[in-house]
Tab-separated table of C-alpha atoms and ligand atoms in Angstrom:
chain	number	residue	atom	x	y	z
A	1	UNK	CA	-7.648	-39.208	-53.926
A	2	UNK	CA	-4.679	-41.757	-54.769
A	3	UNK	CA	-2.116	-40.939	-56.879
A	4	UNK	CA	-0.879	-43.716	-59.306
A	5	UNK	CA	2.487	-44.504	-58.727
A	6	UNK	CA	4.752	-45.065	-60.923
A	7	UNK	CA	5.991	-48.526	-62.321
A	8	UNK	CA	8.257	-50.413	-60.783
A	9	UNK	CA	11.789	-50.676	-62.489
A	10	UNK	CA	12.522	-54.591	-62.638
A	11	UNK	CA	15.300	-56.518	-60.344
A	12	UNK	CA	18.652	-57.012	-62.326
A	13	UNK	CA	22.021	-57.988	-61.968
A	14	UNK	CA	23.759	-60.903	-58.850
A	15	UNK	CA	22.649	-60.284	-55.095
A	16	UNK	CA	23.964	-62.063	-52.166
A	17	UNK	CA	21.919	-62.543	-49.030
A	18	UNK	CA	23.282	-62.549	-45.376
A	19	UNK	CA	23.655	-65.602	-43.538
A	20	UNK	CA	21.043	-68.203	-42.822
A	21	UNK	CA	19.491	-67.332	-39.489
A	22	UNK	CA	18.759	-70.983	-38.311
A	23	UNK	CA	22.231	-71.782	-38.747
A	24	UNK	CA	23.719	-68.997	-37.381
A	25	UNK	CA	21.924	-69.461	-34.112
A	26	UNK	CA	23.179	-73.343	-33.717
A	27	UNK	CA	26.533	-72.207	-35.101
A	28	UNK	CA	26.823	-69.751	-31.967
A	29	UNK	CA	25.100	-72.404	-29.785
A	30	UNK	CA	27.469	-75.386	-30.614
A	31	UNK	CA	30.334	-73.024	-30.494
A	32	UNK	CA	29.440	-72.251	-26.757
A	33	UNK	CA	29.196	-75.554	-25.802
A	34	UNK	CA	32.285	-76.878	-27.835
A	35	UNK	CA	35.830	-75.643	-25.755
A	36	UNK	CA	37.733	-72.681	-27.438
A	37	UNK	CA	37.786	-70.415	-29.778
A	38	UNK	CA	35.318	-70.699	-32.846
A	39	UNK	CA	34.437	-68.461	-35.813
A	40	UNK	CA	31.268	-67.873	-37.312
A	41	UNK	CA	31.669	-66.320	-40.679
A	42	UNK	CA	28.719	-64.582	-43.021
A	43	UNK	CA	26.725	-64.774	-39.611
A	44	UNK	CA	22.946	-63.419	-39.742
A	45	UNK	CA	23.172	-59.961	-37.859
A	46	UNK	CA	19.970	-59.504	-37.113
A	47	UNK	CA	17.944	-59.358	-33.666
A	48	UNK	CA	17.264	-62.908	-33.411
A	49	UNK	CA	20.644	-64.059	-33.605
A	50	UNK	CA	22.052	-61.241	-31.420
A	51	UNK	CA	19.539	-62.147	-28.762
A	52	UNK	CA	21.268	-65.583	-29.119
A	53	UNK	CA	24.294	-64.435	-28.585
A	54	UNK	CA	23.652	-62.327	-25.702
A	55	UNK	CA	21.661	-65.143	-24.049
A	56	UNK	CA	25.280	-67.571	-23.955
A	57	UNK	CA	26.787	-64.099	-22.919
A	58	UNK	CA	24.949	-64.470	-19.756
A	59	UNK	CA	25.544	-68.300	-19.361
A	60	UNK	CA	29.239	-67.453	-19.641
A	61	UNK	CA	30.246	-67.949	-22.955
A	62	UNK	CA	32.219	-64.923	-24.542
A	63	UNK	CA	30.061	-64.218	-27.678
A	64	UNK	CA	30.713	-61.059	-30.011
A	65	UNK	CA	29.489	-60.377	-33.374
A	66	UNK	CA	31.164	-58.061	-35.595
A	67	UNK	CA	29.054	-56.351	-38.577
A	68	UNK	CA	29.903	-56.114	-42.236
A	69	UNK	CA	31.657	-53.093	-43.738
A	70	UNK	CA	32.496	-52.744	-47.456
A	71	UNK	CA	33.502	-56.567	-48.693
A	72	UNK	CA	34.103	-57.796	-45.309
A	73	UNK	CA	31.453	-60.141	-44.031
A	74	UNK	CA	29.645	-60.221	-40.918
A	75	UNK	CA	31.740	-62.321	-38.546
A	76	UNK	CA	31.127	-64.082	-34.437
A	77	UNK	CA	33.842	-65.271	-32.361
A	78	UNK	CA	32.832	-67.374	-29.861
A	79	UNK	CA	34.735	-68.402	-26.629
A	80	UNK	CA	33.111	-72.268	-25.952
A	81	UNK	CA	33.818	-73.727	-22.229
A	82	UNK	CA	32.405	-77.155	-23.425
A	83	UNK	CA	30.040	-79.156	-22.540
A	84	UNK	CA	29.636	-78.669	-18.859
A	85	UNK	CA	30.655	-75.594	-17.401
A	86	UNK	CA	28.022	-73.335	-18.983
A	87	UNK	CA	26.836	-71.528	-15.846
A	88	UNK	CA	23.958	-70.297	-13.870
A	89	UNK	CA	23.144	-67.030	-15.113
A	90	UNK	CA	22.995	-63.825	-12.553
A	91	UNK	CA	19.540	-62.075	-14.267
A	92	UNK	CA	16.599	-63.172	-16.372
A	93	UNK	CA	17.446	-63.919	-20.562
A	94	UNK	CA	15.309	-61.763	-22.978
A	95	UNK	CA	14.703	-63.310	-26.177
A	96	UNK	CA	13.237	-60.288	-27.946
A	97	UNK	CA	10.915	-61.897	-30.306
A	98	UNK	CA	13.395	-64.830	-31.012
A	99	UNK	CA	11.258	-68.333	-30.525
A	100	UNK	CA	14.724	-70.349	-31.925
A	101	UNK	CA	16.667	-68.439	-29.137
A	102	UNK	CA	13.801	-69.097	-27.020
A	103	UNK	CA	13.058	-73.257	-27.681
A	104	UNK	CA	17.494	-73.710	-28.281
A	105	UNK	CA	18.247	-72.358	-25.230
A	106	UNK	CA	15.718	-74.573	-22.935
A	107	UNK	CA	17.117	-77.597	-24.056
A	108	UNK	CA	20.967	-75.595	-22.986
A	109	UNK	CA	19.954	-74.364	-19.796
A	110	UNK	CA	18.309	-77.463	-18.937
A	111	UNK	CA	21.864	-79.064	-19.134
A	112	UNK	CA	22.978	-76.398	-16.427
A	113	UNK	CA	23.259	-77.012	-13.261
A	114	UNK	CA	21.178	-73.573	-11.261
A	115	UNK	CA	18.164	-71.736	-11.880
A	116	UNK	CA	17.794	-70.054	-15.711
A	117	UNK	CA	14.834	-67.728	-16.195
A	118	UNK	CA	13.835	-67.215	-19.857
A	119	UNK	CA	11.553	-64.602	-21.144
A	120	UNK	CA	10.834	-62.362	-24.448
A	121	UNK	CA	8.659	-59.965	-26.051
A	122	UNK	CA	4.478	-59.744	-25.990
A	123	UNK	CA	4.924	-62.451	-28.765
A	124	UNK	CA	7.322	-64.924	-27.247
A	125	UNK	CA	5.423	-64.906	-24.335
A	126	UNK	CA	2.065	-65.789	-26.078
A	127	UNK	CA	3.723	-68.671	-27.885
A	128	UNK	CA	3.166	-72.068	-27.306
A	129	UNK	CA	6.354	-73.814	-24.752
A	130	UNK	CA	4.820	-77.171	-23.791
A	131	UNK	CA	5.939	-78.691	-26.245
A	132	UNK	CA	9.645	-78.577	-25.233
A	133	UNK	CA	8.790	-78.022	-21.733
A	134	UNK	CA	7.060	-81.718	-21.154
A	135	UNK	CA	10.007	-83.548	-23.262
A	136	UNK	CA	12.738	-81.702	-20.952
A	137	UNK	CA	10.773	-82.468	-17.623
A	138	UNK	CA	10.909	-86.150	-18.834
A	139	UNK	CA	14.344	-86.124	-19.213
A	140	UNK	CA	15.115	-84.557	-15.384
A	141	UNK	CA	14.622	-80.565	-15.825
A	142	UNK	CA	12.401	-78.468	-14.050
A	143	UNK	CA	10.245	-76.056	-15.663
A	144	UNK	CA	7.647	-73.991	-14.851
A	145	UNK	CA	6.314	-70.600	-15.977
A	146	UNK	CA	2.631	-69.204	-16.916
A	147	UNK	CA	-0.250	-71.265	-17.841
A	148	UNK	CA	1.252	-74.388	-16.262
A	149	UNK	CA	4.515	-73.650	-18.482
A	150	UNK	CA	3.145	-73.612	-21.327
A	151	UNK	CA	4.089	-69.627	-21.219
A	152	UNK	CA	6.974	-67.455	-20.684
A	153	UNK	CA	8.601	-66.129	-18.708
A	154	UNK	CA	9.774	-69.572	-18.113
A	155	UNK	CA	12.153	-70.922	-15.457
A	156	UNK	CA	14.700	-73.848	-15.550
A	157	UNK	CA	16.044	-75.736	-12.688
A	158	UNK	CA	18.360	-78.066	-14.653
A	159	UNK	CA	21.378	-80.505	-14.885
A	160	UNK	CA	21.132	-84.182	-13.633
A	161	UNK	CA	19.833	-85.121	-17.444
A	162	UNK	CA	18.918	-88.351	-18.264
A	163	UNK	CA	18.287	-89.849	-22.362
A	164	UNK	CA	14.870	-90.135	-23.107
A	165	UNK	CA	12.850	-91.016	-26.416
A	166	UNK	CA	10.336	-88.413	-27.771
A	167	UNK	CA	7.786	-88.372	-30.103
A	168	UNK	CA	6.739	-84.989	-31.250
A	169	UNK	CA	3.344	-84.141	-31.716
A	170	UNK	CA	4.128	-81.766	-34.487
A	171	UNK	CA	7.413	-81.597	-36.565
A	172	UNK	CA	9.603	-78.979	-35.128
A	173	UNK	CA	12.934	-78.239	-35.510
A	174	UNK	CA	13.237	-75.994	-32.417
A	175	UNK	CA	11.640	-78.413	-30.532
A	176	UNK	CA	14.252	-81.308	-31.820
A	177	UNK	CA	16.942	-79.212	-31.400
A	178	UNK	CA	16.281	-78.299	-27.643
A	179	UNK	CA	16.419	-81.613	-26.870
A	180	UNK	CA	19.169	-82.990	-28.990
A	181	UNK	CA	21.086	-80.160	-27.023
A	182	UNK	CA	19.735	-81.269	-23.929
A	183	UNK	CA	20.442	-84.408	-25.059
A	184	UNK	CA	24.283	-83.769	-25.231
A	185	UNK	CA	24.675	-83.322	-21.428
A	186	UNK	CA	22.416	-85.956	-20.427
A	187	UNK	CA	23.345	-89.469	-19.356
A	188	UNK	CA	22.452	-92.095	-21.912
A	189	UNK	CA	21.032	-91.639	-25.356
A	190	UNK	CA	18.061	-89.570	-26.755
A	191	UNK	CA	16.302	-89.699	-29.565
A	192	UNK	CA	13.174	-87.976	-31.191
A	193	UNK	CA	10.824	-89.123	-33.601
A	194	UNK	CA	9.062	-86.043	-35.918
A	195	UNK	CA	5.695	-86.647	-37.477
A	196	UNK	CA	6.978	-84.893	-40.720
A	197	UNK	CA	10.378	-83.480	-41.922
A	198	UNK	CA	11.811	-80.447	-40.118
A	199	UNK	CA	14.629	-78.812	-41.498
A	200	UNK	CA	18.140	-80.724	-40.206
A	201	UNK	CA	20.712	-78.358	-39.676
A	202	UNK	CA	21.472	-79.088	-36.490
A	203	UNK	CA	22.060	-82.793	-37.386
A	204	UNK	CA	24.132	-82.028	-40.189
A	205	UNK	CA	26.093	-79.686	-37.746
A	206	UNK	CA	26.444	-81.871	-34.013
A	207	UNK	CA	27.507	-84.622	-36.070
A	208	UNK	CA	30.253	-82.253	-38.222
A	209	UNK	CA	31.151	-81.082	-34.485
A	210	UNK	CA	31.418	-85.483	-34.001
A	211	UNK	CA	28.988	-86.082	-31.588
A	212	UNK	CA	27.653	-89.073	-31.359
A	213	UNK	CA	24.714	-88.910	-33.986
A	214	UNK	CA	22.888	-91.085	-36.536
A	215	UNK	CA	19.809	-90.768	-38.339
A	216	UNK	CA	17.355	-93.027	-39.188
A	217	UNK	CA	14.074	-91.994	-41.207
A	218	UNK	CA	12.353	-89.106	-38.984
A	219	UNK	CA	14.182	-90.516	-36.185
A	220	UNK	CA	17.560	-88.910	-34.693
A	221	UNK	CA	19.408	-90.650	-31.809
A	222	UNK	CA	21.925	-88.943	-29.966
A	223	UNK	CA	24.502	-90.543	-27.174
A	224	UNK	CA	25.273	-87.551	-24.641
A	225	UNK	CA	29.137	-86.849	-23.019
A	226	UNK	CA	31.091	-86.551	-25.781
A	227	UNK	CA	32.757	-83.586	-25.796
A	228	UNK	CA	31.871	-81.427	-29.132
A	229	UNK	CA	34.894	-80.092	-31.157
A	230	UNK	CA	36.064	-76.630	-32.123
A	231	UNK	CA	34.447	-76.074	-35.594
A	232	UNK	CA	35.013	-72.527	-37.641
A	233	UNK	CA	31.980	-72.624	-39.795
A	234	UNK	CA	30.990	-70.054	-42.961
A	235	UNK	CA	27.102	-69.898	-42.950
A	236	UNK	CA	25.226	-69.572	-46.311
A	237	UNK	CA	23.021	-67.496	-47.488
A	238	UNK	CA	19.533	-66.951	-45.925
A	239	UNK	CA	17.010	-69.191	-48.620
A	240	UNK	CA	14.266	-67.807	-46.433
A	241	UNK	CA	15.834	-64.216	-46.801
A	242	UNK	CA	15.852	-64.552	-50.629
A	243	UNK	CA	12.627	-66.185	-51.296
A	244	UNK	CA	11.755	-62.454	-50.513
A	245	UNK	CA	13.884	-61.399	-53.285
A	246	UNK	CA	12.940	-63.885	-55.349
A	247	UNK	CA	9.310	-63.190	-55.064
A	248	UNK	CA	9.847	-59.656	-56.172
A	249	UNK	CA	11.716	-60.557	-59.188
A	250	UNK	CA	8.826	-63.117	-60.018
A	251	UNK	CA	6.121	-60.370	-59.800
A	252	UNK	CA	7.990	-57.103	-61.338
A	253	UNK	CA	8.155	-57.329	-65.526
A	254	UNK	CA	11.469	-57.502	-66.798
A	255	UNK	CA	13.161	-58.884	-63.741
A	256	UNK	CA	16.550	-61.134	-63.909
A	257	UNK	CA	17.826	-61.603	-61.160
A	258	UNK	CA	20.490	-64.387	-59.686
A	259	UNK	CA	20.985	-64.795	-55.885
A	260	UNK	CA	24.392	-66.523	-55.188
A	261	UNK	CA	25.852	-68.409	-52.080
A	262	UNK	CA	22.237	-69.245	-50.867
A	263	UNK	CA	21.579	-72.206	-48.491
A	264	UNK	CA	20.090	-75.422	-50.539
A	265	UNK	CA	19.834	-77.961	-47.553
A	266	UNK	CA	16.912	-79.895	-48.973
A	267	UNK	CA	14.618	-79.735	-46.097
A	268	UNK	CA	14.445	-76.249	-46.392
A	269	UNK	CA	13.911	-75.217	-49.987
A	270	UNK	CA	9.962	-76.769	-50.817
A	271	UNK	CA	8.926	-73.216	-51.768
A	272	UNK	CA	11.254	-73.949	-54.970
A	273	UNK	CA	9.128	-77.175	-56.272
A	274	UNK	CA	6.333	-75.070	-55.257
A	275	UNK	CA	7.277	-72.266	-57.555
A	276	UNK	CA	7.734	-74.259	-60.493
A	277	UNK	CA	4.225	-75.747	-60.029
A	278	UNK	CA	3.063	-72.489	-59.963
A	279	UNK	CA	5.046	-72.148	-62.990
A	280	UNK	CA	8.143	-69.617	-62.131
A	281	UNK	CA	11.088	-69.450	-64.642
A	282	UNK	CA	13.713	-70.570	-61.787
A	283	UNK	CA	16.732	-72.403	-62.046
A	284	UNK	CA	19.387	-73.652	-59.449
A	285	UNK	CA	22.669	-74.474	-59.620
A	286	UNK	CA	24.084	-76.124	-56.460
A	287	UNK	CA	27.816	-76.449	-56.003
A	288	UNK	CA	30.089	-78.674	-54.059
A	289	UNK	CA	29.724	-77.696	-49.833
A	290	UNK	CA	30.762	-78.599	-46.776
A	291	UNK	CA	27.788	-79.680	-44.428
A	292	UNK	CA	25.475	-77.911	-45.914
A	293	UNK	CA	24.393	-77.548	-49.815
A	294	UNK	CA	24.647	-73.631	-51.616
A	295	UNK	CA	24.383	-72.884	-54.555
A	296	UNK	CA	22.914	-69.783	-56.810
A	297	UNK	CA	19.159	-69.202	-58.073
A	298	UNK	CA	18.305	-67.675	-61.389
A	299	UNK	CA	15.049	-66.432	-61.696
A	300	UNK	CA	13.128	-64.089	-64.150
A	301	UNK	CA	9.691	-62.406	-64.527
A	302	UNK	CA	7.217	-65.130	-64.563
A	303	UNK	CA	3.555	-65.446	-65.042
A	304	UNK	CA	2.347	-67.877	-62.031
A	305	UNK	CA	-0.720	-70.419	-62.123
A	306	UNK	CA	-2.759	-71.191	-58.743
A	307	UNK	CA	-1.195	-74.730	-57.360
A	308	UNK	CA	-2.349	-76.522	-53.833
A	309	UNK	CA	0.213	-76.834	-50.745
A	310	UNK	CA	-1.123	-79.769	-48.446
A	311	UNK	CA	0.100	-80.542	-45.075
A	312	UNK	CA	2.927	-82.873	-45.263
A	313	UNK	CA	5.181	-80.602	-47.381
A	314	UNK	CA	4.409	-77.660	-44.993
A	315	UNK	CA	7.223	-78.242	-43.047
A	316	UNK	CA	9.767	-77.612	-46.085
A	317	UNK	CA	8.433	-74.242	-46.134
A	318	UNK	CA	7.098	-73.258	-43.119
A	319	UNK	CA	8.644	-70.157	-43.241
A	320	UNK	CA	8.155	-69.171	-46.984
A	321	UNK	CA	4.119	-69.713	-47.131
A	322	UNK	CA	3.585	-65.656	-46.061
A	323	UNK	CA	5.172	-64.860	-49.626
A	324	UNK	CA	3.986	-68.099	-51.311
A	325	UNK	CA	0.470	-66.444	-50.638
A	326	UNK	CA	1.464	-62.979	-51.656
A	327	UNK	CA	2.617	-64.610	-54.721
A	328	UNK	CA	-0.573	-66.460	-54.588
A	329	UNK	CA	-2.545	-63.043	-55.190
A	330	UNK	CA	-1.259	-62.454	-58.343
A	331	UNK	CA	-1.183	-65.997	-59.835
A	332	UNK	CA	-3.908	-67.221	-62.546
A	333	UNK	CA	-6.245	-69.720	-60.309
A	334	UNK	CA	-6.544	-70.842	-57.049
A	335	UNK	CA	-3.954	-71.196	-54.608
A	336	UNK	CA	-4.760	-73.806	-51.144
A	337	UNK	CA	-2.801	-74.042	-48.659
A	338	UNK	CA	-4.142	-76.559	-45.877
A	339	UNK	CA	-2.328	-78.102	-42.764
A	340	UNK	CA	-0.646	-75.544	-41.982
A	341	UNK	CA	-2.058	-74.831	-38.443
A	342	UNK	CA	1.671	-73.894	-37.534
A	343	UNK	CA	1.483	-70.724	-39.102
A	344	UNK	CA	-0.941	-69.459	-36.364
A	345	UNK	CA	1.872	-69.780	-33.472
A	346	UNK	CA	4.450	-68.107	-35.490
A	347	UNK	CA	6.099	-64.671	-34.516
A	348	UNK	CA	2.018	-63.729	-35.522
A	349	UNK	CA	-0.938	-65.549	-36.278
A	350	UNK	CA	0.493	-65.720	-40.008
A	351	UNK	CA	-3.123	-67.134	-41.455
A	352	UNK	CA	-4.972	-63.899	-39.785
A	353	UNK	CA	-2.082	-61.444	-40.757
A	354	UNK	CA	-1.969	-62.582	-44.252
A	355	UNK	CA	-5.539	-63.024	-44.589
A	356	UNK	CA	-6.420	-59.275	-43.143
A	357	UNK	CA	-3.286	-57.488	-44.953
A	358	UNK	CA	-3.931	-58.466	-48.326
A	359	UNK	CA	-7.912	-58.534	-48.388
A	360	UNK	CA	-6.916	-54.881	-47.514
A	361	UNK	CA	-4.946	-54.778	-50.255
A	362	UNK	CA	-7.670	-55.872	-52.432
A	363	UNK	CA	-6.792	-59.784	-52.948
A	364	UNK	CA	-8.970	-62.257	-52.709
A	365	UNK	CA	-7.939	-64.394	-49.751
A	366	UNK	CA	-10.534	-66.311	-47.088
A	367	UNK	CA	-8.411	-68.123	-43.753
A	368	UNK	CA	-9.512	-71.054	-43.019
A	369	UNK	CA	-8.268	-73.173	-40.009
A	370	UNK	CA	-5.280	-74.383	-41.139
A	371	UNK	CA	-4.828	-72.359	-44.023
A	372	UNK	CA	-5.582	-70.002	-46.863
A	373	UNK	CA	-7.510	-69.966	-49.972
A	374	UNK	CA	-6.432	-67.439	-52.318
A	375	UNK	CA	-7.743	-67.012	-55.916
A	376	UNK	CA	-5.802	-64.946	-58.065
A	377	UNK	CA	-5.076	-62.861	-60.270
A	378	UNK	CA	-6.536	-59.949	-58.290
A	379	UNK	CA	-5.376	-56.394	-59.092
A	380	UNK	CA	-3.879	-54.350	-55.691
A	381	UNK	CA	-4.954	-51.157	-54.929
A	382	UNK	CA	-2.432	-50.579	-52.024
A	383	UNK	CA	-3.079	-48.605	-48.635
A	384	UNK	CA	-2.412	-49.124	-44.732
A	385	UNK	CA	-1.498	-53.038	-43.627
A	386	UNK	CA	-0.560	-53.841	-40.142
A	387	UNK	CA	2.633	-56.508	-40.103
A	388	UNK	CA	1.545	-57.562	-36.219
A	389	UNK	CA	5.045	-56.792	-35.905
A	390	UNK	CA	6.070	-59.892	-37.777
A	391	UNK	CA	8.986	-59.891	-39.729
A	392	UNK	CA	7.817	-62.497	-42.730
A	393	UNK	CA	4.733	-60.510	-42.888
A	394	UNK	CA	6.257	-57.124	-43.118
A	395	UNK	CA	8.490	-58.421	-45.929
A	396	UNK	CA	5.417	-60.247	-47.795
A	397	UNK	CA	3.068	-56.935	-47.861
A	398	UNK	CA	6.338	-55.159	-48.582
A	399	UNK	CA	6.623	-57.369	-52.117
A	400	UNK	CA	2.832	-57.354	-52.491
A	401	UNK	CA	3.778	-53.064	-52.626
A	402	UNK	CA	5.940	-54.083	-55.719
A	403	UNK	CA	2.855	-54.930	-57.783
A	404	UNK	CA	0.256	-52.054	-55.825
A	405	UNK	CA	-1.564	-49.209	-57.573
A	406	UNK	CA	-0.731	-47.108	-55.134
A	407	UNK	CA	1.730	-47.165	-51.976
A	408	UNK	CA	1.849	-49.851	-49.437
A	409	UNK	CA	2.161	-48.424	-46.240
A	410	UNK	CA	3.640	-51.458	-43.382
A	411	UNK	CA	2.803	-50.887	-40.316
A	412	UNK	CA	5.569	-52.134	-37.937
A	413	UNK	CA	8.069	-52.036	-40.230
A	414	UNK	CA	11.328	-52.412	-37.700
A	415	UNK	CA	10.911	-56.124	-37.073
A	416	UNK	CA	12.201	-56.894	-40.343
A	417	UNK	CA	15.568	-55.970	-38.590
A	418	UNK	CA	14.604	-59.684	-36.536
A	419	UNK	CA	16.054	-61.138	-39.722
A	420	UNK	CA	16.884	-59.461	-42.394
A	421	UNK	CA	17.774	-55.386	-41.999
A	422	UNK	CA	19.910	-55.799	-45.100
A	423	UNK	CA	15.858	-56.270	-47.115
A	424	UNK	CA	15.371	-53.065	-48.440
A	425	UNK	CA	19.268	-51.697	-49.079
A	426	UNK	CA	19.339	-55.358	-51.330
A	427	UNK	CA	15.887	-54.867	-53.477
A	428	UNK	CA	17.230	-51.043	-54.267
A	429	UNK	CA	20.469	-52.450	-55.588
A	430	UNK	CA	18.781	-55.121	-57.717
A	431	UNK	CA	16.521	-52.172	-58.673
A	432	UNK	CA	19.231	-49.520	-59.428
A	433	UNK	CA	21.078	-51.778	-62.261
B	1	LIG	C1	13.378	-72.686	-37.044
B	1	LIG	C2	12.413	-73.650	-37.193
B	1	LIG	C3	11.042	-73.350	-37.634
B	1	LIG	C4	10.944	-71.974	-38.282
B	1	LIG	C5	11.668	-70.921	-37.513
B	1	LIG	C6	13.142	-71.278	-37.366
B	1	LIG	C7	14.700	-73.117	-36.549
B	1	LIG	O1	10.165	-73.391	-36.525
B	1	LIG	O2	9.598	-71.609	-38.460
B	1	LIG	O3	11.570	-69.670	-38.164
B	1	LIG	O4	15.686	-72.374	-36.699
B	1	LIG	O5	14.792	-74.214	-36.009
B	1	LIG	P1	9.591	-74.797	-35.968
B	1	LIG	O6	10.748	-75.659	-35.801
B	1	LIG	O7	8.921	-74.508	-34.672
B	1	LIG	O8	8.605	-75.234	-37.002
């Protein structure tokens, strides 16, 4: 027999999220390749980002991160040796589950003169790597690893670099990044050419750092062997961290709550025009930035209307769709989401896990190749959900829980700490005001 449980109280007051994960991780990177000292303020703490920094540990580059305590903020130094002297490392790099650390640090080692060997968790090494493997062969590297290399564990044979022009196949920005970083040691100039529009931090960031950089449409061109300078950089709030919180506040009655300090870079930040389709009371309020736009969200209890997410504004929120469908569940109407084939080599095969979880739950969702249908509202009942030990997936079934019957029980709970341990300490303060 279930037991009801009781309502949940509604998410008040002014939150903060830790730092943007995707920034963090170039912020580390381009510090390691710039030469001296750099500090990385409000820097993501969680596994990913660690695994980052233990990866240009092992290529040489002095890397520490120091948590947050009380008001202080979570802070890297990082030693850089520049562009070249980034060595051969003595034992295999693990990833954990990282696929940034994974696809950023190809397009390093391939820079590096001596043999790199890459690997990562059961995950990582089911994840697709041809795609950054074939671009970096064409520009000199050599690669190899399972299935031809399209597989980790992966190894590099690298430095002797030359330009190269690239067309992606599918808009990526791990996949640009790897070789705009490969593209930085290599002789001559490199550009790629995306199919859609990935978000452009590291853009916004090598040419900050004054690399040689311009862009033009979907097109960045990069001019390698300038050296990159020293650049002390404060990194903004996780939007893909709030959207969780913001998702809560949306489903629980009552809620008011305002996230401050969060990243706005516009190619990351779809899910908003998405939520005021779907009609969510949302407002934003960016301020003046450096190299990359913050600002603070406002958003209240809202009741959401079905909307349709096609293909070419995927990218924008690739990593928000796993909540956009939870959200999805409870909205009046159907909800489609198509072109969005990504989502099945994520840290999961998102369109199976999000499918499976909440049809358990007792939404009506059907998968279908690309995407999701979901038609909505449909009441939860709650139980067991497995998160396929995905982090955005976790999170999603976690807010689902908000609006439940009964409990929601995650399985594989810990890989939130990939991203975002700070999750569940920041929706009990919003809920405690
Ligand atoms: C990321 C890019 C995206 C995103 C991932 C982080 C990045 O992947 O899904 O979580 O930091 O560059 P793709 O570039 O492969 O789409």
């Amino acid at each position: 027999m279930r037991t009801k449980r009781r309502r949940e109280r509604p998410l008040l007051g002014v939150v903060a999220v830790p730092g943007d994960k995707s920034i963090s991780h170039r912020a580390l990177i381009l510090s390691a390749l710039s030469h001296g000292r750099s500090t990385v303020t409000n820097v993501n703490t969680g596994l990913d980002v660690r695994a980052t920094a233990g990866a240009l540990q092992s290529l040489g580059a002095k890397c520490t991160i120091a948590t947050a305590g009380g008001d202080t903020k979570a802070r890297a130094v990082v030693e850089g040796l520049g562009l070249h002297n980034l060595r051969e490392p003595s034992d295999v790099i693990d990833v954990g589950n990282s696929g940034t650390t994974m696809r950023c640090l190809l397009g390093v080692c391939a820079g590096i003169h001596g043999l790199s060997v890459l690997t990562g968790d059961s995950s990582i090494r089911a994840r697709p790597m041809l795609r950054v493997v074939v671009p970096l062969r064409a520009m000199g590297a050599t690669i190899d690893g399972r299935n031809h290399g399209d597989r980790a564990p992966l190894s590099v044979r690298g430095g002797d670099l030359t330009g190269a022009d690239h067309e992606l196949a599918v808009a990526s920005a791990q996949v640009k990044t790897a070789l705009l970083l490969a593209g930085l040691c290599a002789r001559g100039s490199t550009s790629v050419t995306e199919p859609g529009v990935s978000r452009d931090h590291t853009e916004r960031m090598l040419a900050t750092a004054g690399a040689d950089i311009a862009v033009d449409g979907r097109t960045v061109r990069l001019t390698g062997g300038r050296e990159l300078a020293v650049v002390d950089r404060d990194v903004p709030g996780d939007f893909s961290s709030a959207m969780f919180l913001i998702g809560a506040a949306l489903l629980v009655p009552g809620s008011e709550l305002t996230i401050e300090g969060v990243g706005l870079n516009p190619t990351r930040i779809g899910a908003l025009d998405v939520l005021t389709e779907m009609g969510a009371d949302l407002s934003v309020h960016p301020r003046a930035a450096a190299d990359e736009p913050v600002g603070s969200i406002e958003v209240r209890h809202s009741h959401l209307r079905g909307t349709t997410i096609e293909g070419d504004r995927v990218p924008g929120m690739i990593d928000e769709l796993p909540i956009l469908a939870t959200l999805a569940t409870q909205a009046e109407g159907q909800t489609v989401i198509t072109g969005a084939g990504e989502l099945r080599v994520k840290e999961s095969d998102r369109i199976r896990a999000l499918a499976a979880g909440l049809v358990a739950l007792g939404a009506a969702v059907s998968e279908t190749p690309d995407g999701l249908v979901i038609d909505g509202p449909a009441p939860l009942a709650g139980g067991e959900v497995d998160s396929l030990n995905d982090h955005r997936i976790a999170m999603s079934f976690a807010v689902a829980g908000l609006v439940a019957e009964d409990n929601v029980k995650v399985r594989g709970w810990s890989c939130v700490d990939t991203s975002f341990p700070e999750f569940l300490d920041l929706l009990g303060k919003a809920q405690r005001r």
